[in-house]
Amino acid sequence: LTDDGSLAAEGTPQSAALGALLDTTPDLDPLDAIDQVEITQRYVLNTLYFSTSGSSWVNNELWTSASHPCGSQTDGPWFGVACDSSLSLVESLSLPQNDLLGSLPSEIRGLSGLASLNFFQNQLSGVIPNEIGELNLLTALEAGSNFLVSSIPPSIGNLTSLDVLDLVTNLLSGSIPPEIGNLQALRSLSLASNFLSGPMPPELFSLTSLVTLNL
């Protein structure tokens, strides 16, 4: 998940995430298939926490703790996390208005079961990682009212299950990628209040399921 050397670099969110993982769950076996899933999800969530000043969130209950992110029969899940019926796979991450400050890590791609991602109205900055396009089960991506910059990554077009895409009120620039035309399930598209330029791509007119368009 991390291939840019930051895992080995002292003081990075990735190294902090690994350290927290090793401190809280030393008994997890990376060779065990079930443990591998938990290790991956913990690492991704921990990296998000340390990348976005998790210690200053409005609510960070149980984050980076020894408790399973999905909860158990005795403990609830980490704040904002919801999982499948077996309490093993993260399916939803909802942290709106929670004072996330920083950038989204590329490691987010490791939450392969994610269907819903909500970061509305935080203080996220930096780019939307290209790796977001690997979350091919995603049906809702809501990151409006932040400070995200640069262009919308063409990899967004890989999210063919997407029903809602809300990136309103950011600092995004460049053109709307034509790959958005691949999102045939899309019903709501909100990109207003950014710095997007160029003509509207004709591929938008192929979105036959679209009900709400806010540009």
Coordinates of C-alpha atoms in Angstrom, one line a residue:
L1 CA 0.0 0.0 0.0
T2 CA 2.9 2.3 0.7
D3 CA 5.6 2.3 -1.9
D4 CA 7.2 5.7 -1.7
G5 CA 9.6 5.1 1.2
S6 CA 7.5 7.0 3.7
L7 CA 6.9 3.9 5.8
A8 CA 10.6 3.8 6.7
A9 CA 10.9 7.5 7.2
E10 CA 10.7 8.7 10.8
G11 CA 7.9 11.1 11.6
T12 CA 5.6 10.3 8.6
P13 CA 2.0 9.4 9.1
Q14 CA 2.8 6.0 7.6
S15 CA 5.5 5.2 10.1
A16 CA 3.3 6.4 13.0
A17 CA 0.4 4.2 11.6
L18 CA 2.7 1.2 11.6
G19 CA 4.0 2.0 15.1
A20 CA 0.4 2.2 16.5
L21 CA -0.5 -1.0 14.8
L22 CA 2.4 -2.9 16.2
D23 CA 1.9 -1.4 19.7
T24 CA -1.8 -2.2 19.9
T25 CA -2.1 -5.5 18.1
P26 CA 1.3 -7.3 18.3
D27 CA -0.4 -10.8 18.1
L28 CA -1.8 -10.3 14.6
D29 CA -0.2 -12.8 12.2
P30 CA 0.6 -11.3 8.7
L31 CA 0.6 -14.8 7.3
D32 CA -3.0 -15.5 8.4
A33 CA -5.6 -14.6 5.8
I34 CA -8.1 -13.2 8.3
D35 CA -5.5 -11.3 10.2
Q36 CA -4.2 -9.8 6.9
V37 CA -7.5 -8.1 6.3
E38 CA -7.5 -6.6 9.8
I39 CA -3.8 -5.5 9.5
T40 CA -4.5 -3.8 6.2
Q41 CA -7.6 -2.0 7.4
R42 CA -6.0 -0.9 10.7
Y43 CA -2.9 0.4 8.8
V44 CA -5.1 2.4 6.3
L45 CA -7.3 3.9 9.0
N46 CA -4.3 4.7 11.2
T47 CA -2.6 6.4 8.3
L48 CA -5.7 8.5 7.7
Y49 CA -5.7 9.4 11.3
F50 CA -2.1 10.6 11.4
S51 CA -2.4 12.3 8.0
T52 CA -5.3 14.4 9.1
S53 CA -4.3 15.4 12.7
G54 CA -6.5 12.8 14.3
S55 CA -5.6 13.8 17.8
S56 CA -7.5 17.1 17.2
W57 CA -10.6 15.7 15.6
V58 CA -13.9 16.6 17.2
N59 CA -14.5 12.9 17.8
N60 CA -11.8 10.2 17.5
E61 CA -13.2 7.7 19.8
L62 CA -11.3 4.3 19.7
W63 CA -9.2 5.4 16.7
T64 CA -5.7 3.7 16.7
S65 CA -6.8 1.6 19.8
A66 CA -6.5 -2.1 20.3
S67 CA -10.3 -2.4 19.7
H68 CA -11.3 -3.8 16.3
P69 CA -12.2 -1.0 13.9
C70 CA -15.5 -2.8 13.2
G71 CA -16.3 -3.3 16.8
S72 CA -17.2 -6.6 18.6
Q73 CA -19.8 -8.1 20.9
T74 CA -18.4 -6.0 23.7
D75 CA -17.1 -2.8 22.0
G76 CA -18.5 -0.5 19.4
P77 CA -16.7 0.4 16.2
W78 CA -14.3 3.2 15.8
F79 CA -16.1 6.5 15.4
G80 CA -17.5 6.9 11.9
V81 CA -16.7 3.4 10.8
A82 CA -19.4 0.9 9.7
C83 CA -18.8 -2.6 8.6
D84 CA -20.3 -5.7 7.0
S85 CA -22.5 -8.1 9.0
S86 CA -19.6 -10.2 9.9
L87 CA -17.8 -7.2 11.5
S88 CA -14.7 -7.8 9.5
L89 CA -14.7 -5.5 6.4
V90 CA -15.1 -1.7 6.5
E91 CA -17.9 -0.6 4.2
S92 CA -18.5 3.0 5.3
L93 CA -16.3 5.8 6.6
S94 CA -18.3 8.9 7.7
L95 CA -16.4 11.7 9.3
P96 CA -18.2 14.9 8.2
Q97 CA -17.6 18.1 10.2
N98 CA -15.0 16.4 12.3
D99 CA -12.0 18.8 11.9
L100 CA -9.9 16.6 9.7
L101 CA -6.9 18.7 8.8
G102 CA -4.3 17.5 6.3
S103 CA -4.4 15.5 3.1
L104 CA -6.0 12.2 2.1
P105 CA -3.3 9.4 1.9
S106 CA -3.0 7.2 -1.1
E107 CA -3.3 4.3 1.3
I108 CA -7.1 4.8 1.3
R109 CA -7.1 2.3 -1.6
G110 CA -6.6 -0.4 0.9
L111 CA -10.2 -0.2 2.1
S112 CA -11.3 -2.5 -0.7
G113 CA -14.8 -3.1 0.7
L114 CA -15.6 0.6 1.0
A115 CA -19.0 1.6 -0.4
S116 CA -19.4 5.1 1.2
L117 CA -16.9 7.8 2.0
N118 CA -18.0 11.0 3.6
F119 CA -15.5 13.8 4.5
F120 CA -17.9 16.7 4.0
Q121 CA -17.0 20.0 5.6
N122 CA -13.6 19.4 7.1
Q123 CA -10.2 21.1 6.4
L124 CA -8.8 18.6 4.0
S125 CA -6.2 20.0 1.6
G126 CA -3.8 18.6 -1.1
V127 CA -4.9 16.5 -4.0
I128 CA -7.5 13.8 -4.4
P129 CA -5.2 10.7 -4.6
N130 CA -5.3 9.0 -7.9
E131 CA -5.6 5.7 -5.9
I132 CA -9.2 6.7 -5.0
G133 CA -10.1 5.0 -8.3
E134 CA -9.2 1.6 -6.9
L135 CA -12.3 1.7 -4.6
N136 CA -14.5 0.0 -7.2
L137 CA -17.3 -0.8 -4.8
L138 CA -17.8 2.9 -3.9
T139 CA -21.3 4.2 -4.3
A140 CA -21.0 7.6 -2.5
L141 CA -18.0 9.9 -2.4
E142 CA -18.7 13.1 -0.5
A143 CA -15.8 15.5 0.1
G144 CA -17.5 18.9 -0.4
S145 CA -16.6 22.0 1.6
N146 CA -12.9 21.3 2.0
F147 CA -9.7 22.8 0.5
L148 CA -8.8 20.1 -2.1
V149 CA -6.6 21.4 -4.9
S150 CA -5.4 20.4 -8.4
S151 CA -7.5 18.5 -10.9
I152 CA -10.1 15.8 -10.5
P153 CA -8.2 12.6 -11.2
P154 CA -9.3 10.7 -14.3
S155 CA -9.3 7.5 -12.1
I156 CA -12.7 8.7 -10.8
G157 CA -14.0 7.1 -14.0
N158 CA -13.2 3.7 -12.6
L159 CA -15.8 4.1 -9.8
T160 CA -18.6 2.7 -12.0
S161 CA -20.9 1.9 -9.0
L162 CA -20.8 5.5 -7.9
D163 CA -24.3 7.0 -7.2
V164 CA -23.3 10.3 -5.6
L165 CA -20.2 12.4 -6.3
D166 CA -20.0 15.6 -4.3
L167 CA -16.8 17.7 -4.5
V168 CA -18.6 21.1 -4.2
T169 CA -16.8 24.1 -2.7
N170 CA -13.1 23.1 -2.9
L171 CA -10.2 24.6 -4.8
L172 CA -10.2 22.2 -7.6
S173 CA -9.0 23.4 -11.0
G174 CA -8.6 22.2 -14.6
S175 CA -11.2 20.5 -16.7
I176 CA -13.8 18.0 -15.8
P177 CA -12.3 14.7 -16.9
P178 CA -14.2 12.9 -19.7
E179 CA -13.9 9.7 -17.7
I180 CA -16.8 10.9 -15.6
G181 CA -18.9 9.6 -18.5
N182 CA -18.1 6.1 -17.4
L183 CA -20.2 6.6 -14.2
Q184 CA -23.4 5.2 -15.6
A185 CA -24.9 4.7 -12.2
L186 CA -24.4 8.3 -11.1
R187 CA -27.6 10.1 -10.0
S188 CA -26.0 13.2 -8.3
L189 CA -23.0 15.1 -9.5
S190 CA -21.9 18.3 -7.6
L191 CA -18.8 20.2 -8.6
A192 CA -19.9 23.8 -8.1
S193 CA -17.9 26.5 -6.4
N194 CA -14.5 25.3 -7.6
F195 CA -12.1 26.7 -10.2
L196 CA -12.8 24.3 -12.9
S197 CA -12.3 25.5 -16.5
G198 CA -12.9 24.4 -20.1
P199 CA -16.0 23.2 -21.8
M200 CA -18.4 20.7 -20.4
P201 CA -17.3 17.3 -21.6
P202 CA -19.9 15.8 -23.9
E203 CA -19.5 12.5 -22.0
L204 CA -21.7 14.1 -19.3
F205 CA -24.7 13.8 -21.6
S206 CA -24.3 10.0 -21.5
L207 CA -25.1 9.9 -17.8
T208 CA -28.7 8.7 -18.3
S209 CA -29.2 8.0 -14.6
L210 CA -28.3 11.6 -13.5
V211 CA -31.0 13.4 -11.6
T212 CA -29.0 16.2 -9.9
L213 CA -26.3 18.2 -11.7
N214 CA -24.6 21.1 -9.9
L215 CA -21.8 22.7 -11.8

